[in-house]
mmCIF file of C-alpha atoms in Angstrom:
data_model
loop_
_atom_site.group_PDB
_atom_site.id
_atom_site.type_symbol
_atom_site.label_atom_id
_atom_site.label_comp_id
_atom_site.label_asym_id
_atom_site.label_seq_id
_atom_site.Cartn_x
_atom_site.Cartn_y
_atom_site.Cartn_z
ATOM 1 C CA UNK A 1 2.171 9.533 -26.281
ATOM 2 C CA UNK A 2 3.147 12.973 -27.200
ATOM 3 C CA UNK A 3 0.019 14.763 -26.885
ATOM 4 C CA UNK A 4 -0.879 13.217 -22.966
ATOM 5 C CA UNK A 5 -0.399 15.594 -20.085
ATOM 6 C CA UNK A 6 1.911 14.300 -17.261
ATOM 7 C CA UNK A 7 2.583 16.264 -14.471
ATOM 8 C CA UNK A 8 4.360 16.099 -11.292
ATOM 9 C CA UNK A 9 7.304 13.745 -9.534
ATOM 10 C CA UNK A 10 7.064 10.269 -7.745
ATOM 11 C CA UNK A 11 9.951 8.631 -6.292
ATOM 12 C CA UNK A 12 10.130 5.331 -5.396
ATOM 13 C CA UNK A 13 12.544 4.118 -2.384
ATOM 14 C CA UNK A 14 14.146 0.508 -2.676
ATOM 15 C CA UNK A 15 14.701 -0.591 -6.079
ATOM 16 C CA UNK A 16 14.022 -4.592 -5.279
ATOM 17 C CA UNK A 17 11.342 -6.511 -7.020
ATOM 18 C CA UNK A 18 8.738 -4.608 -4.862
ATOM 19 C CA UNK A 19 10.259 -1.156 -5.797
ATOM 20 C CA UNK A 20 11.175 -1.794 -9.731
ATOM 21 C CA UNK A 21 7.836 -3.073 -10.230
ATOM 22 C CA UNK A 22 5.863 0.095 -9.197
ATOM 23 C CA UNK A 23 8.050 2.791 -11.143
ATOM 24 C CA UNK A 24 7.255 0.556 -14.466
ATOM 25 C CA UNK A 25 3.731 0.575 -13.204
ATOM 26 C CA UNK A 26 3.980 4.088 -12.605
ATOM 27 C CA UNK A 27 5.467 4.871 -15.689
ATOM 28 C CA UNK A 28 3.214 3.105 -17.999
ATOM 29 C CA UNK A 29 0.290 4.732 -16.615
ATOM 30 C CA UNK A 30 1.477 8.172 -18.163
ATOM 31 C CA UNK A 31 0.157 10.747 -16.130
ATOM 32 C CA UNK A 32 3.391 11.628 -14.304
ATOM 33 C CA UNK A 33 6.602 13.413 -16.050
ATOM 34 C CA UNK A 34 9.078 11.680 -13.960
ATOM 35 C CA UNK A 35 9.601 8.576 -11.840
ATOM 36 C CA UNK A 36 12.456 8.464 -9.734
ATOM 37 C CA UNK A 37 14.127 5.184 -8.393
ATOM 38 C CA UNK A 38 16.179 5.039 -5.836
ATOM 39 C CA UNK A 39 18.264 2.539 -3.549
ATOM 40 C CA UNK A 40 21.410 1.971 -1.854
ATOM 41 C CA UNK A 41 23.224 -0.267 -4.214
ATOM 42 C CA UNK A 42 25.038 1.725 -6.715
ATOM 43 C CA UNK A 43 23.974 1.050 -10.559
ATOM 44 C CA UNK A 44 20.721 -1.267 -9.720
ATOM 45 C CA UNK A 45 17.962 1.867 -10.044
ATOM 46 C CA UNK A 46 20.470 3.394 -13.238
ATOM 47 C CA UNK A 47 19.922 -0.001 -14.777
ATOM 48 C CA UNK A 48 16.472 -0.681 -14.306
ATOM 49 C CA UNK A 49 15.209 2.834 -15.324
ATOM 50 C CA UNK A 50 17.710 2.306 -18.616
ATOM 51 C CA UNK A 51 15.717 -0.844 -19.039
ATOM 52 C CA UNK A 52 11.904 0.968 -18.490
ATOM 53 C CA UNK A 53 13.144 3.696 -20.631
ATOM 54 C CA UNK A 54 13.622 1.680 -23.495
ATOM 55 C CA UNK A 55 10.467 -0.024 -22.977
ATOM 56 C CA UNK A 56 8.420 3.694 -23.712
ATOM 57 C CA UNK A 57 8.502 2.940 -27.617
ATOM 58 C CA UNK A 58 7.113 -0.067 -27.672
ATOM 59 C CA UNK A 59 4.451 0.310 -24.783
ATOM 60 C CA UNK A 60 3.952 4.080 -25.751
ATOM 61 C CA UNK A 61 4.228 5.934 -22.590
ATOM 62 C CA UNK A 62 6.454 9.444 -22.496
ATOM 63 C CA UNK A 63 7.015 9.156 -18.554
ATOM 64 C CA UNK A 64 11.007 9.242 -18.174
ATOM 65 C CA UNK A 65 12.225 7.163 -15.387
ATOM 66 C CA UNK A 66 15.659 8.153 -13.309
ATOM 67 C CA UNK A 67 17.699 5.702 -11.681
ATOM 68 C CA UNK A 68 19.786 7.236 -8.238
ATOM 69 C CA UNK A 69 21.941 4.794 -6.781
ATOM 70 C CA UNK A 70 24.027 4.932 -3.825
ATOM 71 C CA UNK A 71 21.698 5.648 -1.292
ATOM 72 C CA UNK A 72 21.458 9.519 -2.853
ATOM 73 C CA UNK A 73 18.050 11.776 -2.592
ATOM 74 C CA UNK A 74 19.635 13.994 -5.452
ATOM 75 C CA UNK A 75 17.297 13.986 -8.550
ATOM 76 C CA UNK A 76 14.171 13.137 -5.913
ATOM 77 C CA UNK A 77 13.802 16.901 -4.798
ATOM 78 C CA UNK A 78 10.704 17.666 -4.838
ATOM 79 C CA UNK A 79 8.611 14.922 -5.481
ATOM 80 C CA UNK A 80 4.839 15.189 -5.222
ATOM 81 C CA UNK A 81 4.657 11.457 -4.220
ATOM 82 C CA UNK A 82 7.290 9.305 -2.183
ATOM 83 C CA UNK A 83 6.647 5.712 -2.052
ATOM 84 C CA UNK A 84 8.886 3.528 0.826
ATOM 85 C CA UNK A 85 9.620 0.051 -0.263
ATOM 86 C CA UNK A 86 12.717 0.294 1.721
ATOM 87 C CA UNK A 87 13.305 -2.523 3.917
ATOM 88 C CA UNK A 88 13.586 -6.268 4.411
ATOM 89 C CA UNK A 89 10.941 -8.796 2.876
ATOM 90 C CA UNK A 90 9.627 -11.510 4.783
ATOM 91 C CA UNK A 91 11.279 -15.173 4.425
ATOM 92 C CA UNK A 92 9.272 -18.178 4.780
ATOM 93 C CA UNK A 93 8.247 -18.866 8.842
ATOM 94 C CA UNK A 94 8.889 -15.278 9.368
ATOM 95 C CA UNK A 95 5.928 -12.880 10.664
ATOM 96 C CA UNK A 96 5.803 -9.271 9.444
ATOM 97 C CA UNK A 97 6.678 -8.207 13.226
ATOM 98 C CA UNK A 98 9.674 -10.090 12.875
ATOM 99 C CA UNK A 99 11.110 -7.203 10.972
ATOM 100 C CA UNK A 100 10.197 -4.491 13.233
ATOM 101 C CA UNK A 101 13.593 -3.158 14.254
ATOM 102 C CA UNK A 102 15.449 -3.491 11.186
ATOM 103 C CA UNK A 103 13.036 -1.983 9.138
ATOM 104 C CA UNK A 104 12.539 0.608 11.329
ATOM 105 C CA UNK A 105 15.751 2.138 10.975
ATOM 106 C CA UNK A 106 15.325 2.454 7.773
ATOM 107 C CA UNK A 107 12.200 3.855 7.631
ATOM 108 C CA UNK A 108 13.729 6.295 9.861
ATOM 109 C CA UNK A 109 16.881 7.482 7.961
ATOM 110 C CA UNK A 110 14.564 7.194 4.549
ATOM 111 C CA UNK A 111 11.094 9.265 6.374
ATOM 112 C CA UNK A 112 14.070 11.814 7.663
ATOM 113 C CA UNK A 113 15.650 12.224 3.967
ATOM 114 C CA UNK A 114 12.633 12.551 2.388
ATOM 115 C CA UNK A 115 11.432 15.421 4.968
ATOM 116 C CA UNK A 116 14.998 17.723 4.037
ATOM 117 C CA UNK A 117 14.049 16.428 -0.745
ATOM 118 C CA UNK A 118 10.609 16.775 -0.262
ATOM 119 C CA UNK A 119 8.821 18.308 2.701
ATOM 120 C CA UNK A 120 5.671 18.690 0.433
ATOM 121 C CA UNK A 121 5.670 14.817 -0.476
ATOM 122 C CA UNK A 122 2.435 12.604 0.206
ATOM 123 C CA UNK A 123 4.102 9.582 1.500
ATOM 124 C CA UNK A 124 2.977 6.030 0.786
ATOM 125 C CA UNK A 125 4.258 3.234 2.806
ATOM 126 C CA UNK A 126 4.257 -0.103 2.112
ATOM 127 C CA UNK A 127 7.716 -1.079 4.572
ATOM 128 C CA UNK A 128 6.314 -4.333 6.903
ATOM 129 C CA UNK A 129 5.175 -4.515 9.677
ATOM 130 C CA UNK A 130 3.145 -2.204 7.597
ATOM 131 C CA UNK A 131 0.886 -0.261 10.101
ATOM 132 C CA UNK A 132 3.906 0.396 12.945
ATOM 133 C CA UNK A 133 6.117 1.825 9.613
ATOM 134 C CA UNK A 134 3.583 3.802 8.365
ATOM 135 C CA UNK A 135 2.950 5.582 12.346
ATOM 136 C CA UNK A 136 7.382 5.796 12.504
ATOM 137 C CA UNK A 137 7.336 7.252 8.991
ATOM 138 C CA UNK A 138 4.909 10.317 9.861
ATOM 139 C CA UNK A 139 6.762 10.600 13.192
ATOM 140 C CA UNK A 140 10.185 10.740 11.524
ATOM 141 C CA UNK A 141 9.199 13.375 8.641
ATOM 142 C CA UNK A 142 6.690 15.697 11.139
ATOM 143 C CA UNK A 143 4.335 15.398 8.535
ATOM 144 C CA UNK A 144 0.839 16.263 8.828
ATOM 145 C CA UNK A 145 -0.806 12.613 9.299
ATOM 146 C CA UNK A 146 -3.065 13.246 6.293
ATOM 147 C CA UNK A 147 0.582 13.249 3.801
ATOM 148 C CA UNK A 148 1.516 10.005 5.550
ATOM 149 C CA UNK A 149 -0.296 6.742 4.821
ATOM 150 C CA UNK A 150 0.085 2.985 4.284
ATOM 151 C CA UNK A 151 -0.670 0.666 1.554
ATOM 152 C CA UNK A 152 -2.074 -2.284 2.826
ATOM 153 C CA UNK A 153 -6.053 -2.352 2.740
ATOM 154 C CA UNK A 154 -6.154 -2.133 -1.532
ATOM 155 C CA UNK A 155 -4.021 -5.354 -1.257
ATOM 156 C CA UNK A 156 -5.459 -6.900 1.496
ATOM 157 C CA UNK A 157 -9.377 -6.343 -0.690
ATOM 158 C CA UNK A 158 -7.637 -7.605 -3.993
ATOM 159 C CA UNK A 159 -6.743 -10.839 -2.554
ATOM 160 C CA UNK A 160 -10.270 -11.409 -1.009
ATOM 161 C CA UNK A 161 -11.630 -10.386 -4.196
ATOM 162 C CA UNK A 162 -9.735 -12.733 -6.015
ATOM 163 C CA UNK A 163 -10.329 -15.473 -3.242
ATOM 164 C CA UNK A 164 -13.855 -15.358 -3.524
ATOM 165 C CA UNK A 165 -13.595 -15.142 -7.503
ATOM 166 C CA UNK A 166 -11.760 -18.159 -7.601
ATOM 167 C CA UNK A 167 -14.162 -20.258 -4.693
ATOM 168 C CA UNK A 168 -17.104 -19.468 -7.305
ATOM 169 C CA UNK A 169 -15.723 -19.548 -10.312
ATOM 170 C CA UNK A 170 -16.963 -16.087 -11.645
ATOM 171 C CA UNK A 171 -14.944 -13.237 -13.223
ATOM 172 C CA UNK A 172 -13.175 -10.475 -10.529
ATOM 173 C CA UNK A 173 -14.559 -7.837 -11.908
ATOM 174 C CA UNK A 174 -18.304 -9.410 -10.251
ATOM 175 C CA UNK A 175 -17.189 -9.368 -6.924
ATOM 176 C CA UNK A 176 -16.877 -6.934 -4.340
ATOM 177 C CA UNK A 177 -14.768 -7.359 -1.118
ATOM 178 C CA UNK A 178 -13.456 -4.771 1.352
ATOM 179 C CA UNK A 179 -10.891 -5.615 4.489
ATOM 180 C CA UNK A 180 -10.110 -3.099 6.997
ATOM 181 C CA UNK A 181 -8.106 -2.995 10.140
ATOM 182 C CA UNK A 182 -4.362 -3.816 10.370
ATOM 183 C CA UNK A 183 -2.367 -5.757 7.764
ATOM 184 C CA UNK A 184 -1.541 -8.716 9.644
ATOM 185 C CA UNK A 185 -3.106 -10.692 12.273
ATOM 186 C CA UNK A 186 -5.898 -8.247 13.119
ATOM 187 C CA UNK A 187 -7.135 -7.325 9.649
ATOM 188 C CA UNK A 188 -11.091 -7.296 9.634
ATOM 189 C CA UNK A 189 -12.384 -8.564 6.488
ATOM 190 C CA UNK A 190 -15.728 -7.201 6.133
ATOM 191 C CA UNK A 191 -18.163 -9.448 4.798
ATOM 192 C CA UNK A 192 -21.498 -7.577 4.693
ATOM 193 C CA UNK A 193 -19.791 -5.009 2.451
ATOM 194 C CA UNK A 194 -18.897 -7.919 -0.022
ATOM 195 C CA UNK A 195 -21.413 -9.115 -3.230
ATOM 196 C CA UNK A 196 -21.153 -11.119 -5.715
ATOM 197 C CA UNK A 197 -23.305 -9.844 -8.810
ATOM 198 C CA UNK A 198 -24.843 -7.491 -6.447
ATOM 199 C CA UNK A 199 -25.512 -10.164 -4.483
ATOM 200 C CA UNK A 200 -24.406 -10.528 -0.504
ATOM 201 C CA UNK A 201 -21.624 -13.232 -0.019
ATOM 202 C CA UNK A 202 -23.900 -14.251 2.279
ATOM 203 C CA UNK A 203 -25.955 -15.346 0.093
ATOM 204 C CA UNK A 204 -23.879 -17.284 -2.388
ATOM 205 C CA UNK A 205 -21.497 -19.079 -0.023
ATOM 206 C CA UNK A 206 -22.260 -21.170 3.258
ATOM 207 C CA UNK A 207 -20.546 -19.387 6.972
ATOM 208 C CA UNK A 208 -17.545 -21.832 6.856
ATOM 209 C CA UNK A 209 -16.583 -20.624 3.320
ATOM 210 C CA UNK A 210 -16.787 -17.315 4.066
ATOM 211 C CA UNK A 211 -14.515 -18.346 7.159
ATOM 212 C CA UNK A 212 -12.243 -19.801 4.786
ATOM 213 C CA UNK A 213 -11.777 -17.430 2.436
ATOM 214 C CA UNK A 214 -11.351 -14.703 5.347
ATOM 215 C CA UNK A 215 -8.531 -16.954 6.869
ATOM 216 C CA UNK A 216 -6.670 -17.069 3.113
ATOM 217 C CA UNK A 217 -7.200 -13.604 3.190
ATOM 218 C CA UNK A 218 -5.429 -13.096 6.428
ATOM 219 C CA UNK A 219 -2.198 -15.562 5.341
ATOM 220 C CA UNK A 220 -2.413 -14.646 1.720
ATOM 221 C CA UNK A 221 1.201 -12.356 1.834
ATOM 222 C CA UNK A 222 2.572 -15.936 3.647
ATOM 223 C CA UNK A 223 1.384 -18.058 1.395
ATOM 224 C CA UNK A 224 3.047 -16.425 -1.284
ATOM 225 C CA UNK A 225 6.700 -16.327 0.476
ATOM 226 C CA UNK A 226 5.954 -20.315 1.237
ATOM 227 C CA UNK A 227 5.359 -20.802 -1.879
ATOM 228 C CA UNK A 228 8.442 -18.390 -3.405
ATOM 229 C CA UNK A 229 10.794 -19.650 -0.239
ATOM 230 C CA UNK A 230 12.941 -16.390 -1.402
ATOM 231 C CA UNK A 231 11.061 -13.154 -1.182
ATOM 232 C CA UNK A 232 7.789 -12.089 -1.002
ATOM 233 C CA UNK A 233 4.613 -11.012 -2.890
ATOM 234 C CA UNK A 234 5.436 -7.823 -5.318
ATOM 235 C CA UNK A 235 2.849 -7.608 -8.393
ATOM 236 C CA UNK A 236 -0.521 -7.362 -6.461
ATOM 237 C CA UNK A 237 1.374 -4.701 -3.799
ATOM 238 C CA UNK A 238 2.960 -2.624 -6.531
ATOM 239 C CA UNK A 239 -0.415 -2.647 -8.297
ATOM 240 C CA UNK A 240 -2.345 -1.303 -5.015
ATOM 241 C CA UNK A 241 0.518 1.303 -4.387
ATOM 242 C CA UNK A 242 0.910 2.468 -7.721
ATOM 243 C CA UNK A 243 -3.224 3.374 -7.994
ATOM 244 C CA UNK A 244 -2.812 5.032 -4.579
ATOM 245 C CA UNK A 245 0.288 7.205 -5.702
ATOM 246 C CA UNK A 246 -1.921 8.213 -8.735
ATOM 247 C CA UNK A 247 -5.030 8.941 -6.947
ATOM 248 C CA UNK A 248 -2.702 10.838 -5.532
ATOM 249 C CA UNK A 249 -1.226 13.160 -8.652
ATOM 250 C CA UNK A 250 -4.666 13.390 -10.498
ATOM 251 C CA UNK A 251 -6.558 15.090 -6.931
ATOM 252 C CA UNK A 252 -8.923 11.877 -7.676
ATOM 253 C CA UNK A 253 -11.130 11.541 -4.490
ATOM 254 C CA UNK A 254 -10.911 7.938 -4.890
ATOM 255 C CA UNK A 255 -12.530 6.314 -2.261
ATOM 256 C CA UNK A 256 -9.602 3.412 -1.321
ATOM 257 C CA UNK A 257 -8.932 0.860 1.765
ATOM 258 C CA UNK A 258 -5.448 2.660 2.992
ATOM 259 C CA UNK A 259 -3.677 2.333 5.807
ATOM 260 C CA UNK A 260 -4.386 6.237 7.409
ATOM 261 C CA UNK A 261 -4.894 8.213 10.778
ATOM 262 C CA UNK A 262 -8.292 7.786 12.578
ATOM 263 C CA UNK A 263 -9.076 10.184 15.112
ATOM 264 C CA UNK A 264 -12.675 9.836 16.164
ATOM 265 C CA UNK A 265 -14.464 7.963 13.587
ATOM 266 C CA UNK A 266 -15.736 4.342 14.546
ATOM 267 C CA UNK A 267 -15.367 5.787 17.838
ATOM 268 C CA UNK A 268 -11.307 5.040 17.399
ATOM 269 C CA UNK A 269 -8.992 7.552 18.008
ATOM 270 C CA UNK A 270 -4.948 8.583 18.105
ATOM 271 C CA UNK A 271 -4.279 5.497 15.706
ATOM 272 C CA UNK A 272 -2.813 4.617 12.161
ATOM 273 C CA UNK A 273 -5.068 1.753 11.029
ATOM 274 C CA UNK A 274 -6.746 0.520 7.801
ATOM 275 C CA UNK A 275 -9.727 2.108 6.802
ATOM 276 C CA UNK A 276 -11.753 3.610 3.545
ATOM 277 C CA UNK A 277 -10.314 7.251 2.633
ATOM 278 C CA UNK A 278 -10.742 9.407 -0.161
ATOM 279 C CA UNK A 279 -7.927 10.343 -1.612
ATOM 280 C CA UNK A 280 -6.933 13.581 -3.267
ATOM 281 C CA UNK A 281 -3.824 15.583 -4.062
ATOM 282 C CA UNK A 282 -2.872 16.300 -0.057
ATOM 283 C CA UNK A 283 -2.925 13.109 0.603
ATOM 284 C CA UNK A 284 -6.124 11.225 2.653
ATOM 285 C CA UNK A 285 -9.011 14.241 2.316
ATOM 286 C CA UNK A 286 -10.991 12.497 5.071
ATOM 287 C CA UNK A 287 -12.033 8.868 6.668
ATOM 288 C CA UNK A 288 -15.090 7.523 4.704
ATOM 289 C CA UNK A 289 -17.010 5.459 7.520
ATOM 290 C CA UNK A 290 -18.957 3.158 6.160
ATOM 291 C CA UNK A 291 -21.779 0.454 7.635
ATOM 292 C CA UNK A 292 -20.179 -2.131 9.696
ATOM 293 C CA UNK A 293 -21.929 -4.949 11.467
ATOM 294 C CA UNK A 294 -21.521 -5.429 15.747
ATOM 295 C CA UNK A 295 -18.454 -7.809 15.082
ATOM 296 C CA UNK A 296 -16.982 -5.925 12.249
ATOM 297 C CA UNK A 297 -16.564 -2.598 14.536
ATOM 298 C CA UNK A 298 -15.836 -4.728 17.263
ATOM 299 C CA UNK A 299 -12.849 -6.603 15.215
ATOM 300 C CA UNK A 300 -11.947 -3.277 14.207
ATOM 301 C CA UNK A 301 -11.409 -1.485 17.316
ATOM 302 C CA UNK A 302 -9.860 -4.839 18.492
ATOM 303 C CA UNK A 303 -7.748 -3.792 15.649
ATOM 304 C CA UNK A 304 -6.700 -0.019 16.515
ATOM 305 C CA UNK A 305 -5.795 -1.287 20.114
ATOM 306 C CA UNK A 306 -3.404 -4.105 19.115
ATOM 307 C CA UNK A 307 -1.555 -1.982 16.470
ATOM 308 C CA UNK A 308 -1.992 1.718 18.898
ATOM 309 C CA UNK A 309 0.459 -0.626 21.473
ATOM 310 C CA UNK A 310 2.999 -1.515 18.428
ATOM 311 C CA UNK A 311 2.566 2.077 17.312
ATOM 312 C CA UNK A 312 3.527 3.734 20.693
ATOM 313 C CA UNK A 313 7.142 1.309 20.760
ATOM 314 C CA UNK A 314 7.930 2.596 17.252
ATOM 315 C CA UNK A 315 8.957 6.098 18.589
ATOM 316 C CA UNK A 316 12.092 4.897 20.346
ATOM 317 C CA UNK A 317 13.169 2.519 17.616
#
C-alpha cells in the first residue's frame, strides 16, 4: 500500500448506486491518488467517500476518496478522468430513449462544468440513452472527440460473455464475445469474433441459440430493472467504466468495445457509435477495425444511421 505509485485525478459525477460503485472500484484498484465524488444532494458523496476511506485498511489500497456535495466542481479541478453517471435510471417498461430530454440537460450543465474544472479531462459517459449523451457531452465541452467517449460496448460484451458461459456451462474466462454498434436496439453482437475454447460459437451452439443469446444480450440492461422494479443494473457498468477510466490513467493501449467517434472506418462516418478502440492516456488513440462478416457491417452501419439521426436532435436539447 505504501510503496504503489498512484498518479493522477478521476472524478466521478452522480453519486447513486451507479456512481458510488465505480469510485470504490476505482479506488481499490490503486493506481490513482484521488477519486473525487460528486452529486447534487448535499452530504451523500461526503458520506460515501467517509465510508470507502475507512475501507483502505482493511482492503489495503492508499487511493483517498473526496466526497463534494451540493452540486459543486470544487475539489474536481483538474481531473485527468471525468466519468458522467449523472442522470435518471431506467424504471421497469421504460426504454433508454425515454430519458432523452431529461438526461440531456444534465449532461449539458455537467459536460459544460466539467469543460471550465477540467478542460484537459478524458470524459467517459455512461448517462442513457448512452450513444445520443455521449455525442451532447463532446458537443457541450468542445472537446476533441477522441477525450469524449461512451461506456457501453465493455458492458454490452460482458453480458454476452456471461450469456454464452452460462448456455454451456463453462467458466467466463473460456469465452470470447464482442458487441458493437449502439447500446440499445441496434447493438450488433458479433458472432464470428466469439469462441469458446478457441473454438467458433458456431461451432458449439446451434443458429437459434446463438439467436437467443444475442436477443438476451440486447434486453440484458431490461431484464435487470424487471427484475429490480427500482433502478437499474450498476455492478457490471461500474466494472466496464472503471477499466476504461484506468486504461485511461496508465496510457494502456487497451484494445476495448467503447462507445467513440468513427469517421471513415467501416466506411461510417460523422458518428458516435460502438466500436473496438485502443485506449491510451488522450483518450481513444484510434478505431481498431476488425473482420466483420456481410451482416455484421451491414447491422453496423444500420447502426451509425439510426443513432447519427438521434445524434443530430441532441444539439438543440
Amino acid at each position: 500500500m505504501a510503496d504503489r505509485a498512484r498518479n493522477g485525478k478521476v472524478t466521478v459525477v452522480g453519486a447513486g448506486f451507479y456512481g458510488s460503485t465505480t469510485a470504490l472500484r476505482l479506488a481499490e484498484y490503486d493506481v490513482f491518488d484521488t477519486v473525487v465524488l460528486t452529486d447534487i444532494v448535499e452530504g451523500r458523496p461526503e458520506g460515501l467517500a467517509l465510508d470507502i476511506n475507512q475501507s483502505r485498511a482493511i482492503e489495503g489500497f492508499g487511493t483517498r476518496v473526496v466526497g463534494v456535495g451540493g452540486g459543486s466542481y470544487a475539489g474536481t479541478e483538474d481531473s485527468d478522468v471525468v466519468v458522467v453517471t449523472a442522470g435518471l435510471p431506467r424504471k421497469p417498461g421504460m426504454s433508454r430513449m425515454d430519458l432523452l430530454e431529461t438526461n440531456a440537460g444534465i449532461v449539458r450543465s455537467v459536460a459544460e462544468a466539467i469543460a471550465r474544472t477540467s478542460p484537459d479531462a478524458v470524459v467517459i459517459v455512461v448517462s442513457n440513452p448512452l450513444d445520443e449523451m455521449t455525442a451532447l457531452a463532446q458537443l457541450a465541452t468542445g472537446f476533441p472527440h477522441a477525450r469524449v467517449m461512451g461506456q457501453a460496448g465493455m458492458l454490452d460484451t460482458a453480458r454476452f460473455t456471461n450469456n454464452v458461459a452460462e448456455e454451456l456451462g463453462v467458466p467466463v474466462a473460456s469465452v470470447r464475445t464482442l458487441t458493437l454498434g449502439s447500446h440499445g436496439d441496434t447493438m450488433v453482437p458479433v458472432p464470428s469474433r466469439c469462441t469458446v475454447d478457441g473454438r467458433p460459437l458456431a461451432d458449439v451452439l446451434p443458429p437459434d441459440r446463438i439467436a437467443h443469446l444475442v436477443e438476451r444480450t440486447r434486453n440484458g440492461g431490461a431484464e435487470v430493472v424487471a427484475l429490480l422494479k427500482t433502478g437499474s443494473a450498476y455492478f457490471a457498468p461500474s466494472a466496464a467504466a472503471a477499466r476504461m477510466a484506468r486504461a485511461v490513467i496508465e496510457d494502456s493501449g487497451a484494445v476495448m468495445p467503447v462507445c467513440t467517434w468513427v469517421d471513415g472506418e467501416y466506411g461510417i462516418s460523422g458518428v458516435y457509435l460502438g466500436v473496438e478502440a485502443e485506449i491510451g492516456r488522450e483518450g481513444v488513440r484510434r478505431v481498431v477495425e476488425g473482420d466483420l462478416s456481410d451482416s455484421e457491417l451491414a447491422g453496423l452501419r444500420e447502426a451509425a444511421d439510426a443513432v447519427r439521426s438521434k445524434q443530430a436532435d441532441v444539439a438543440d436539447l
